[in-house]
CSV table of C-alpha atoms and ligand atoms in Angstrom, one decimal:
chain,number,residue,atom,x,y,z
E,1,UNK,CA,19.6,-7.3,-26.9
E,2,UNK,CA,21.1,-8.1,-23.5
E,3,UNK,CA,19.2,-5.2,-21.9
E,4,UNK,CA,15.9,-6.2,-23.5
E,5,UNK,CA,16.4,-9.8,-22.4
E,6,UNK,CA,17.2,-8.7,-18.8
E,7,UNK,CA,14.1,-6.5,-18.9
E,8,UNK,CA,11.9,-9.4,-20.1
E,9,UNK,CA,13.3,-11.7,-17.4
E,10,UNK,CA,12.5,-9.1,-14.7
E,11,UNK,CA,9.0,-8.6,-16.0
E,12,UNK,CA,8.3,-12.3,-16.1
E,13,UNK,CA,9.0,-12.6,-12.3
E,14,UNK,CA,12.0,-14.3,-11.0
E,15,UNK,CA,11.2,-17.0,-8.4
E,16,UNK,CA,14.3,-18.4,-6.9
E,17,UNK,CA,15.8,-20.0,-3.7
E,18,UNK,CA,14.8,-16.9,-1.6
E,19,UNK,CA,11.1,-17.9,-2.1
E,20,UNK,CA,11.6,-21.5,-1.0
E,21,UNK,CA,8.9,-22.2,1.6
E,22,UNK,CA,11.3,-24.5,3.4
E,23,UNK,CA,14.0,-21.8,3.9
E,24,UNK,CA,14.8,-21.2,7.5
E,25,UNK,CA,16.6,-18.4,9.4
E,26,UNK,CA,18.8,-18.7,12.4
E,27,UNK,CA,17.2,-15.6,13.9
E,28,UNK,CA,14.9,-16.6,16.8
E,29,UNK,CA,11.2,-16.9,16.0
E,30,UNK,CA,11.5,-16.0,12.4
E,31,UNK,CA,10.3,-19.2,10.8
E,32,UNK,CA,7.0,-19.0,12.7
E,33,UNK,CA,6.6,-15.2,12.2
E,34,UNK,CA,3.3,-14.3,10.5
E,35,UNK,CA,4.6,-11.2,8.7
E,36,UNK,CA,8.4,-11.3,8.4
E,37,UNK,CA,9.9,-14.7,7.6
E,38,UNK,CA,13.1,-14.8,5.7
E,39,UNK,CA,11.2,-15.1,2.4
E,40,UNK,CA,9.9,-11.5,2.9
E,41,UNK,CA,12.9,-9.2,3.6
E,42,UNK,CA,11.0,-5.9,3.2
E,43,UNK,CA,13.0,-2.6,3.1
E,44,UNK,CA,12.5,0.5,5.2
E,45,UNK,CA,14.0,3.3,7.1
E,46,UNK,CA,14.4,3.3,10.9
E,47,UNK,CA,16.3,5.2,13.7
E,48,UNK,CA,17.4,4.2,17.2
E,49,UNK,CA,16.9,6.7,19.9
E,50,UNK,CA,19.0,9.8,19.4
E,51,UNK,CA,20.6,8.5,16.2
E,52,UNK,CA,20.3,9.3,12.5
E,53,UNK,CA,18.1,7.3,10.1
E,54,UNK,CA,19.4,4.1,8.6
E,55,UNK,CA,18.1,1.6,6.1
E,56,UNK,CA,16.9,-1.7,7.4
E,57,UNK,CA,14.8,-4.8,6.8
E,58,UNK,CA,12.3,-6.6,9.1
E,59,UNK,CA,13.1,-10.1,10.1
E,60,UNK,CA,10.7,-11.7,12.6
E,61,UNK,CA,10.5,-9.4,15.6
E,62,UNK,CA,13.8,-7.7,14.7
E,63,UNK,CA,15.1,-5.0,12.4
E,64,UNK,CA,18.4,-5.8,10.7
E,65,UNK,CA,20.6,-2.8,10.1
E,66,UNK,CA,21.5,-2.8,6.4
E,67,UNK,CA,23.6,0.3,6.7
E,68,UNK,CA,25.6,-1.4,9.4
E,69,UNK,CA,25.9,-4.7,7.4
E,70,UNK,CA,27.2,-2.8,4.4
E,71,UNK,CA,29.7,-0.9,6.6
E,72,UNK,CA,30.9,-4.2,8.0
E,73,UNK,CA,31.5,-5.6,4.5
E,74,UNK,CA,28.7,-8.2,4.8
E,75,UNK,CA,26.8,-6.9,1.7
E,76,UNK,CA,28.1,-6.3,-1.9
E,77,UNK,CA,30.3,-3.2,-2.2
E,78,UNK,CA,28.2,-1.8,-5.0
E,79,UNK,CA,25.3,-1.3,-2.6
E,80,UNK,CA,27.3,0.7,0.1
E,81,UNK,CA,26.6,4.2,-1.2
E,82,UNK,CA,22.9,3.6,-1.6
E,83,UNK,CA,22.7,1.9,1.9
E,84,UNK,CA,24.4,4.9,3.5
E,85,UNK,CA,21.5,7.2,2.6
E,86,UNK,CA,18.5,8.0,4.9
E,87,UNK,CA,15.8,7.1,2.4
E,88,UNK,CA,15.4,4.2,-0.1
E,89,UNK,CA,15.5,6.6,-3.2
E,90,UNK,CA,19.1,5.9,-4.2
E,91,UNK,CA,18.7,2.2,-3.7
E,92,UNK,CA,15.7,2.0,-6.0
E,93,UNK,CA,17.4,4.0,-8.7
E,94,UNK,CA,19.8,1.1,-9.0
E,95,UNK,CA,19.0,-1.5,-11.7
E,96,UNK,CA,16.9,-4.6,-10.8
E,97,UNK,CA,19.9,-6.9,-10.9
E,98,UNK,CA,21.8,-4.9,-8.3
E,99,UNK,CA,18.7,-4.8,-6.1
E,100,UNK,CA,18.2,-8.6,-6.5
E,101,UNK,CA,21.9,-9.0,-5.4
E,102,UNK,CA,20.9,-7.2,-2.1
E,103,UNK,CA,18.0,-9.7,-1.6
E,104,UNK,CA,20.3,-12.6,-2.2
E,105,UNK,CA,23.1,-11.3,0.1
E,106,UNK,CA,20.7,-10.5,2.9
E,107,UNK,CA,19.0,-13.9,2.5
E,108,UNK,CA,22.4,-15.6,2.7
E,109,UNK,CA,23.6,-13.9,5.9
E,110,UNK,CA,20.2,-14.5,7.7
E,111,UNK,CA,20.0,-18.2,6.7
E,112,UNK,CA,23.7,-19.3,7.1
E,113,UNK,CA,24.4,-20.1,10.8
E,114,UNK,CA,28.1,-19.4,10.1
E,115,UNK,CA,27.3,-15.7,9.7
E,116,UNK,CA,25.3,-15.4,12.9
E,117,UNK,CA,28.2,-14.0,15.0
E,118,UNK,CA,28.9,-11.3,12.5
E,119,UNK,CA,25.3,-10.3,12.0
E,120,UNK,CA,23.9,-10.3,15.6
E,121,UNK,CA,25.4,-6.9,16.5
E,122,UNK,CA,23.2,-5.4,13.6
E,123,UNK,CA,19.9,-6.9,14.9
E,124,UNK,CA,17.7,-4.7,17.0
E,125,UNK,CA,14.4,-5.6,18.7
E,126,UNK,CA,11.7,-4.0,16.5
E,127,UNK,CA,10.1,-2.3,19.5
E,128,UNK,CA,13.4,-0.4,20.2
E,129,UNK,CA,13.4,1.5,16.9
E,130,UNK,CA,11.3,4.1,15.2
E,131,UNK,CA,10.1,3.6,11.6
E,132,UNK,CA,10.0,6.4,9.1
E,133,UNK,CA,8.7,7.1,5.6
E,134,UNK,CA,10.8,4.8,3.4
E,135,UNK,CA,11.2,7.3,0.5
E,136,UNK,CA,11.4,11.0,0.0
E,137,UNK,CA,8.0,11.1,-1.8
E,138,UNK,CA,8.0,13.5,-4.7
E,139,UNK,CA,4.4,12.9,-5.7
E,140,UNK,CA,1.4,10.9,-4.8
E,141,UNK,CA,-1.6,9.9,-6.9
E,142,UNK,CA,-4.6,7.9,-6.0
E,143,UNK,CA,-6.5,5.6,-8.3
E,144,UNK,CA,-10.0,4.1,-8.2
E,145,UNK,CA,-9.4,0.6,-9.6
E,146,UNK,CA,-11.5,-1.3,-7.0
E,147,UNK,CA,-14.6,-1.9,-9.2
E,148,UNK,CA,-16.8,-3.1,-6.4
E,149,UNK,CA,-16.0,0.0,-4.4
E,150,UNK,CA,-16.7,2.2,-7.4
E,151,UNK,CA,-20.0,0.3,-7.9
E,152,UNK,CA,-21.0,0.5,-4.2
E,153,UNK,CA,-20.3,4.2,-4.0
E,154,UNK,CA,-21.9,4.9,-7.3
E,155,UNK,CA,-25.1,3.1,-6.2
E,156,UNK,CA,-25.4,5.6,-3.3
E,157,UNK,CA,-25.7,8.4,-5.9
E,158,UNK,CA,-27.0,6.6,-9.0
E,159,UNK,CA,-28.8,3.4,-8.1
E,160,UNK,CA,-29.5,2.5,-11.7
E,161,UNK,CA,-26.2,3.5,-13.3
E,162,UNK,CA,-23.5,3.2,-10.6
E,163,UNK,CA,-20.4,3.2,-12.9
E,164,UNK,CA,-19.7,6.1,-15.2
E,165,UNK,CA,-19.1,5.4,-18.9
E,166,UNK,CA,-15.3,5.9,-18.7
E,167,UNK,CA,-14.7,3.5,-15.9
E,168,UNK,CA,-13.9,0.3,-18.0
E,169,UNK,CA,-11.7,2.3,-20.4
E,170,UNK,CA,-9.6,4.5,-18.2
E,171,UNK,CA,-8.0,3.7,-14.8
E,172,UNK,CA,-9.6,6.7,-13.0
E,173,UNK,CA,-7.3,8.6,-10.6
E,174,UNK,CA,-6.7,12.0,-9.0
E,175,UNK,CA,-3.6,13.8,-7.7
E,176,UNK,CA,-3.1,13.4,-4.0
E,177,UNK,CA,-1.0,15.3,-1.5
E,178,UNK,CA,2.5,14.0,-0.8
E,179,UNK,CA,3.2,16.3,2.2
E,180,UNK,CA,0.6,14.7,4.5
E,181,UNK,CA,1.7,11.1,4.1
E,182,UNK,CA,2.7,9.5,7.4
E,183,UNK,CA,3.7,6.0,8.6
E,184,UNK,CA,1.6,3.7,10.7
E,185,UNK,CA,1.0,5.1,14.2
E,186,UNK,CA,0.7,8.8,13.3
E,187,UNK,CA,-2.3,10.4,15.0
E,188,UNK,CA,-5.4,11.0,12.9
E,189,UNK,CA,-6.4,14.5,13.8
E,190,UNK,CA,-10.1,15.0,12.9
E,191,UNK,CA,-10.1,17.4,10.0
E,192,UNK,CA,-12.3,20.5,9.8
E,193,UNK,CA,-13.8,21.9,6.7
E,194,UNK,CA,-16.8,23.2,4.8
E,195,UNK,CA,-19.8,21.1,5.4
E,196,UNK,CA,-23.3,21.5,3.9
E,197,UNK,CA,-26.0,19.1,5.1
E,198,UNK,CA,-28.5,18.3,2.4
E,199,UNK,CA,-31.3,20.3,4.0
E,200,UNK,CA,-29.2,23.3,5.0
E,201,UNK,CA,-29.2,26.6,3.1
E,202,UNK,CA,-25.5,27.4,3.7
E,203,UNK,CA,-22.3,25.6,4.5
E,204,UNK,CA,-20.5,25.9,7.8
E,205,UNK,CA,-16.9,25.4,8.8
E,206,UNK,CA,-16.8,22.6,11.4
E,207,UNK,CA,-15.1,19.4,12.4
E,208,UNK,CA,-15.8,16.5,10.1
E,209,UNK,CA,-18.7,14.3,11.3
E,210,UNK,CA,-18.4,11.5,8.7
E,211,UNK,CA,-14.7,10.5,9.0
E,212,UNK,CA,-13.9,7.3,7.1
E,213,UNK,CA,-11.0,5.0,6.1
E,214,UNK,CA,-10.2,3.5,2.7
E,215,UNK,CA,-8.4,0.2,2.5
E,216,UNK,CA,-5.9,0.4,-0.3
E,217,UNK,CA,-2.5,-0.8,-1.5
E,218,UNK,CA,0.2,1.7,-2.3
E,219,UNK,CA,2.6,1.1,-5.3
E,220,UNK,CA,6.1,2.5,-4.9
E,221,UNK,CA,7.8,3.6,-8.1
E,222,UNK,CA,11.4,2.6,-8.9
E,223,UNK,CA,13.6,4.5,-11.4
E,224,UNK,CA,13.0,7.6,-13.4
E,225,UNK,CA,12.0,8.7,-16.9
E,226,UNK,CA,12.0,12.0,-18.6
E,227,UNK,CA,9.1,14.3,-19.2
E,228,UNK,CA,7.4,13.4,-22.5
E,229,UNK,CA,8.3,9.7,-22.4
E,230,UNK,CA,5.9,6.9,-21.6
E,231,UNK,CA,6.2,3.5,-20.0
E,232,UNK,CA,5.3,0.5,-22.3
E,233,UNK,CA,3.1,-1.9,-20.3
E,234,UNK,CA,5.6,-4.7,-20.9
E,235,UNK,CA,8.2,-2.7,-18.9
E,236,UNK,CA,5.8,-1.5,-16.1
E,237,UNK,CA,6.9,-4.0,-13.5
E,238,UNK,CA,10.4,-2.8,-14.0
E,239,UNK,CA,9.2,0.5,-12.5
E,240,UNK,CA,7.4,-1.0,-9.4
E,241,UNK,CA,9.7,-1.0,-6.4
E,242,UNK,CA,7.2,-2.7,-4.1
E,243,UNK,CA,3.9,-2.3,-2.3
E,244,UNK,CA,2.6,-1.1,1.0
E,245,UNK,CA,-0.8,-0.7,2.8
E,246,UNK,CA,-2.4,2.7,2.3
E,247,UNK,CA,-5.2,4.3,4.2
E,248,UNK,CA,-6.7,7.2,2.3
E,249,UNK,CA,-8.6,8.8,5.3
E,250,UNK,CA,-11.6,10.5,3.9
E,251,UNK,CA,-14.0,13.2,5.3
E,252,UNK,CA,-17.2,12.2,3.6
E,253,UNK,CA,-19.2,15.3,4.5
E,254,UNK,CA,-16.4,17.7,3.3
E,255,UNK,CA,-16.1,15.5,0.2
E,256,UNK,CA,-19.8,15.6,-0.7
E,257,UNK,CA,-19.8,19.4,-0.7
E,258,UNK,CA,-16.4,20.0,-2.5
E,259,UNK,CA,-16.0,17.2,-5.0
E,260,UNK,CA,-17.8,18.7,-8.0
E,261,UNK,CA,-16.5,19.6,-10.5
E,262,UNK,CA,-12.8,18.8,-9.9
E,263,UNK,CA,-12.9,15.8,-7.5
E,264,UNK,CA,-11.7,15.3,-3.9
E,265,UNK,CA,-9.4,17.9,-2.4
E,266,UNK,CA,-9.4,18.9,1.3
E,267,UNK,CA,-11.5,15.8,2.1
E,268,UNK,CA,-8.5,13.6,1.5
E,269,UNK,CA,-5.4,15.8,1.9
E,270,UNK,CA,-5.4,16.1,5.7
E,271,UNK,CA,-3.6,12.7,6.1
E,272,UNK,CA,-2.7,9.5,4.3
E,273,UNK,CA,-1.2,6.6,6.4
E,274,UNK,CA,1.0,3.9,5.0
E,275,UNK,CA,2.6,0.8,6.4
E,276,UNK,CA,6.3,1.6,6.7
E,277,UNK,CA,7.9,-1.5,5.1
E,278,UNK,CA,8.3,-1.8,1.3
E,279,UNK,CA,7.2,-5.3,0.4
E,280,UNK,CA,9.5,-5.5,-2.7
E,281,UNK,CA,8.4,-6.6,-6.2
E,282,UNK,CA,11.0,-9.4,-5.8
E,283,UNK,CA,9.4,-10.7,-2.6
E,284,UNK,CA,6.0,-10.5,-4.3
E,285,UNK,CA,7.1,-12.5,-7.4
E,286,UNK,CA,5.4,-15.8,-6.3
E,287,UNK,CA,2.2,-13.9,-5.5
E,288,UNK,CA,1.6,-12.5,-9.0
E,289,UNK,CA,-1.4,-14.3,-10.3
E,290,UNK,CA,-3.8,-14.0,-13.3
E,291,UNK,CA,-6.0,-11.0,-13.5
E,292,UNK,CA,-9.7,-12.2,-13.4
E,293,UNK,CA,-11.2,-12.2,-16.8
E,294,UNK,CA,-13.3,-9.1,-17.7
E,295,UNK,CA,-17.0,-9.9,-17.5
E,296,UNK,CA,-18.7,-10.8,-20.8
E,297,UNK,CA,-19.6,-7.6,-22.7
E,298,UNK,CA,-16.9,-5.4,-21.1
E,299,UNK,CA,-14.7,-3.5,-23.5
E,300,UNK,CA,-11.2,-4.7,-24.2
E,301,UNK,CA,-8.5,-2.2,-22.9
E,302,UNK,CA,-6.9,-0.1,-25.6
E,303,UNK,CA,-3.7,-1.7,-26.9
E,304,UNK,CA,-1.3,0.5,-24.9
E,305,UNK,CA,-3.0,-0.8,-21.7
E,306,UNK,CA,-3.0,-4.5,-22.8
E,307,UNK,CA,-0.3,-7.1,-22.3
E,308,UNK,CA,-1.2,-10.8,-22.4
E,309,UNK,CA,1.6,-11.6,-19.9
E,310,UNK,CA,0.4,-9.0,-17.5
E,311,UNK,CA,-3.1,-10.5,-17.7
E,312,UNK,CA,-1.5,-14.0,-17.0
E,313,UNK,CA,0.5,-13.0,-14.0
E,314,UNK,CA,0.0,-9.3,-13.3
E,315,UNK,CA,-2.2,-9.0,-10.3
E,316,UNK,CA,-1.5,-9.8,-6.6
E,317,UNK,CA,-2.8,-12.5,-4.4
E,318,UNK,CA,-3.0,-10.5,-1.2
E,319,UNK,CA,-5.5,-11.0,1.6
E,320,UNK,CA,-6.7,-7.7,3.1
E,321,UNK,CA,-8.6,-6.8,6.2
E,322,UNK,CA,-9.6,-3.8,8.4
E,323,UNK,CA,-10.2,-3.9,12.2
E,324,UNK,CA,-11.6,-1.3,14.6
E,325,UNK,CA,-11.1,-0.9,18.3
E,326,UNK,CA,-12.9,1.9,20.1
E,327,UNK,CA,-11.3,3.6,23.1
E,328,UNK,CA,-13.9,1.8,25.3
E,329,UNK,CA,-13.0,-1.6,23.7
E,330,UNK,CA,-9.3,-1.1,24.3
E,331,UNK,CA,-10.0,0.1,27.8
E,332,UNK,CA,-11.9,-3.1,28.5
E,333,UNK,CA,-9.3,-5.3,26.9
E,334,UNK,CA,-11.6,-6.3,24.1
E,335,UNK,CA,-10.1,-7.6,20.8
E,336,UNK,CA,-10.5,-5.3,17.7
E,337,UNK,CA,-13.6,-6.0,15.6
E,338,UNK,CA,-12.9,-7.1,12.0
E,339,UNK,CA,-14.9,-4.8,9.8
E,340,UNK,CA,-14.1,-6.4,6.5
E,341,UNK,CA,-12.0,-9.1,4.8
E,342,UNK,CA,-11.2,-9.4,1.1
E,343,UNK,CA,-8.5,-9.9,-1.5
E,344,UNK,CA,-6.7,-7.5,-3.8
E,345,UNK,CA,-7.0,-9.6,-6.9
E,346,UNK,CA,-10.8,-9.9,-6.6
E,347,UNK,CA,-11.1,-6.2,-6.1
E,348,UNK,CA,-8.8,-4.7,-8.8
E,349,UNK,CA,-10.3,-4.1,-12.3
E,350,UNK,CA,-6.9,-2.7,-13.5
E,351,UNK,CA,-3.5,-4.3,-12.7
E,352,UNK,CA,-0.6,-2.5,-11.1
E,353,UNK,CA,1.2,-2.4,-14.5
E,354,UNK,CA,-1.9,-0.9,-16.2
E,355,UNK,CA,-2.0,1.8,-13.4
E,356,UNK,CA,1.7,2.7,-13.9
E,357,UNK,CA,1.5,2.7,-17.7
E,358,UNK,CA,-1.7,4.8,-17.7
E,359,UNK,CA,-0.1,7.3,-15.3
E,360,UNK,CA,2.8,7.9,-17.7
E,361,UNK,CA,0.7,7.5,-20.9
E,362,UNK,CA,0.4,11.3,-21.4
E,363,UNK,CA,4.2,11.8,-21.0
E,364,UNK,CA,4.0,12.5,-17.2
E,365,UNK,CA,7.4,11.7,-15.6
E,366,UNK,CA,7.3,9.2,-12.7
E,367,UNK,CA,10.3,9.2,-10.3
E,368,UNK,CA,11.7,6.9,-7.7
E,369,UNK,CA,9.7,7.2,-4.5
E,370,UNK,CA,6.5,8.4,-6.1
E,371,UNK,CA,3.5,6.7,-4.5
E,372,UNK,CA,0.4,5.5,-6.4
E,373,UNK,CA,-2.6,4.4,-4.4
E,374,UNK,CA,-4.8,1.7,-6.0
E,375,UNK,CA,-8.1,3.0,-4.6
E,376,UNK,CA,-10.3,1.3,-2.1
E,377,UNK,CA,-10.2,-2.5,-2.6
E,378,UNK,CA,-13.6,-3.8,-1.7
E,379,UNK,CA,-14.6,-7.3,-2.7
E,380,UNK,CA,-17.7,-8.4,-4.5
E,381,UNK,CA,-19.4,-9.9,-1.4
E,382,UNK,CA,-20.9,-8.4,1.8
E,383,UNK,CA,-18.2,-8.3,4.5
E,384,UNK,CA,-15.5,-7.4,2.1
E,385,UNK,CA,-16.2,-3.6,1.8
E,386,UNK,CA,-13.1,-1.4,2.3
E,387,UNK,CA,-14.7,1.7,3.8
E,388,UNK,CA,-17.4,2.5,6.4
E,389,UNK,CA,-19.3,4.5,3.7
E,390,UNK,CA,-20.0,1.2,2.0
E,391,UNK,CA,-20.4,-0.9,5.2
E,392,UNK,CA,-23.0,1.6,6.7
E,393,UNK,CA,-24.5,2.3,3.2
E,394,UNK,CA,-23.9,6.0,3.5
E,395,UNK,CA,-24.4,6.2,7.2
E,396,UNK,CA,-27.8,4.4,7.4
E,397,UNK,CA,-26.8,1.0,8.9
E,398,UNK,CA,-24.5,1.3,11.8
E,399,UNK,CA,-22.0,-1.4,12.8
E,400,UNK,CA,-22.5,-2.8,16.3
E,401,UNK,CA,-19.3,-3.0,18.3
E,402,UNK,CA,-18.7,-5.7,21.0
E,403,UNK,CA,-18.7,-2.8,23.6
E,404,UNK,CA,-22.4,-2.1,22.7
E,405,UNK,CA,-21.4,1.1,20.8
E,406,UNK,CA,-22.5,1.7,17.2
E,407,UNK,CA,-20.5,3.2,14.3
E,408,UNK,CA,-21.5,4.6,11.0
E,409,UNK,CA,-18.3,6.6,10.8
E,410,UNK,CA,-15.2,6.9,13.0
E,411,UNK,CA,-15.4,8.6,16.4
E,412,UNK,CA,-12.6,10.2,18.4
E,413,UNK,CA,-10.5,7.5,20.1
E,414,UNK,CA,-11.2,4.8,17.5
E,415,UNK,CA,-8.2,2.8,16.4
E,416,UNK,CA,-8.4,1.6,12.8
E,417,UNK,CA,-5.9,-0.9,11.5
E,418,UNK,CA,-5.3,-2.3,8.0
E,419,UNK,CA,-3.7,-5.7,7.5
E,420,UNK,CA,-2.3,-7.5,4.4
E,421,UNK,CA,-0.8,-10.9,3.7
E,422,UNK,CA,0.5,-12.2,0.3
E,423,UNK,CA,-0.6,-15.8,0.2
E,424,UNK,CA,-0.4,-18.6,-2.4
E,425,UNK,CA,-0.4,-22.4,-2.3
E,426,UNK,CA,3.1,-23.7,-2.2
E,427,UNK,CA,4.7,-20.5,-0.9
E,428,UNK,CA,5.4,-19.1,2.6
E,429,UNK,CA,2.9,-16.3,3.3
E,430,UNK,CA,4.4,-12.9,3.9
E,431,UNK,CA,2.8,-10.0,5.8
E,432,UNK,CA,3.0,-6.2,5.4
E,433,UNK,CA,2.9,-5.2,9.1
E,434,UNK,CA,0.1,-2.9,10.4
E,435,UNK,CA,-1.1,0.3,9.0
E,436,UNK,CA,-2.8,1.9,12.0
E,437,UNK,CA,-4.1,5.2,13.3
E,438,UNK,CA,-6.1,6.5,16.3
E,439,UNK,CA,-8.5,9.3,15.7
E,440,UNK,CA,-8.0,12.4,17.8
E,441,UNK,CA,-10.4,15.3,18.3
E,442,UNK,CA,-10.3,18.3,15.9
E,443,UNK,CA,-7.8,21.1,16.9
D,1,CA,CA1,-9.0,6.6,-2.2
């Protein structure tokens, strides 16, 4: 009974003093910081020059060294072994109560001025450290839950019938490639592949000419279960460690030739970029909002994918945007152009819990550090599309850049950045930090 109560408490989101909008940190500049106020406390992995990787959190323009705080006795002893690792995997195998104790202890040392002297030696300017993949990623899958994206893309191929008949019954996904996931800042080397223009008789092997981005969220898995077991939807939030930004770079010309009959393969697996900080499920608790009602006439989800509480507070109030700065724009000191702006909760037809439950519904085992992409999160209105394929309507309507250049797809030298902020009335907004890449010529 105690375990089931604890599970229910976790699933129903704990909002506590660490989410108080009035909370203030003694660390300089934190209370005004757009991404990392003390209400956020994201987790990640960093290194200082010439040193091994350590676990940290972002606080304002600083990284606080959690491995160091633990060694100095400033965090609960139970966390010390997990915080001495070089990935977050051991930490997110611990139960939710122990992980919440980390959030509470970190919040306490960063808000209590009496702890300032002890903590300052473990604060480093963010520019002075390198950020790494937060987890050893065992597996990566990518979903397709952005219904407006699925509709926009479907219309390019099937104007009268854009959504396939399974879409509103099954959270559609495919297996991605874990080895080519990198953190923000990694170069985007233009992929090469088989391309067959519509009027050509034969394919050629050539650099991609229709390179695109996809604006997505990534869901990090916490905890493990055995092969053959499933995850009841009521327990799914127990298995969500947190969320990041995810750019599923896509080679549209390679994709068009290869995707039938088994779906995307080399058009996606050349690189996936993520934002390096894990915005924890605990930090996101206030931003869990009601899933928009299914339109009249849509089928109800099957019972194993349905939970009234999940519908009431299971999706995320997160503002999303993508910006582009060409090499010429950066050279002339021009600001990046906003390509799109939308929200996660308007875009997602299926909730994070439904994604997680569906993934394990056949008995597939999910493990700590697995990454699940949501799929491109385009909104319902023009200006909220999450890919250039949609913005340029398949390459027919170019975007005009402030430099006078035009873009249907990404050119070498282009810098593409994804942005996300969890926002809700009455709470301090928290940001994700950038998810960025600059396109380099094919090798
Ligand atoms: Ca995708």
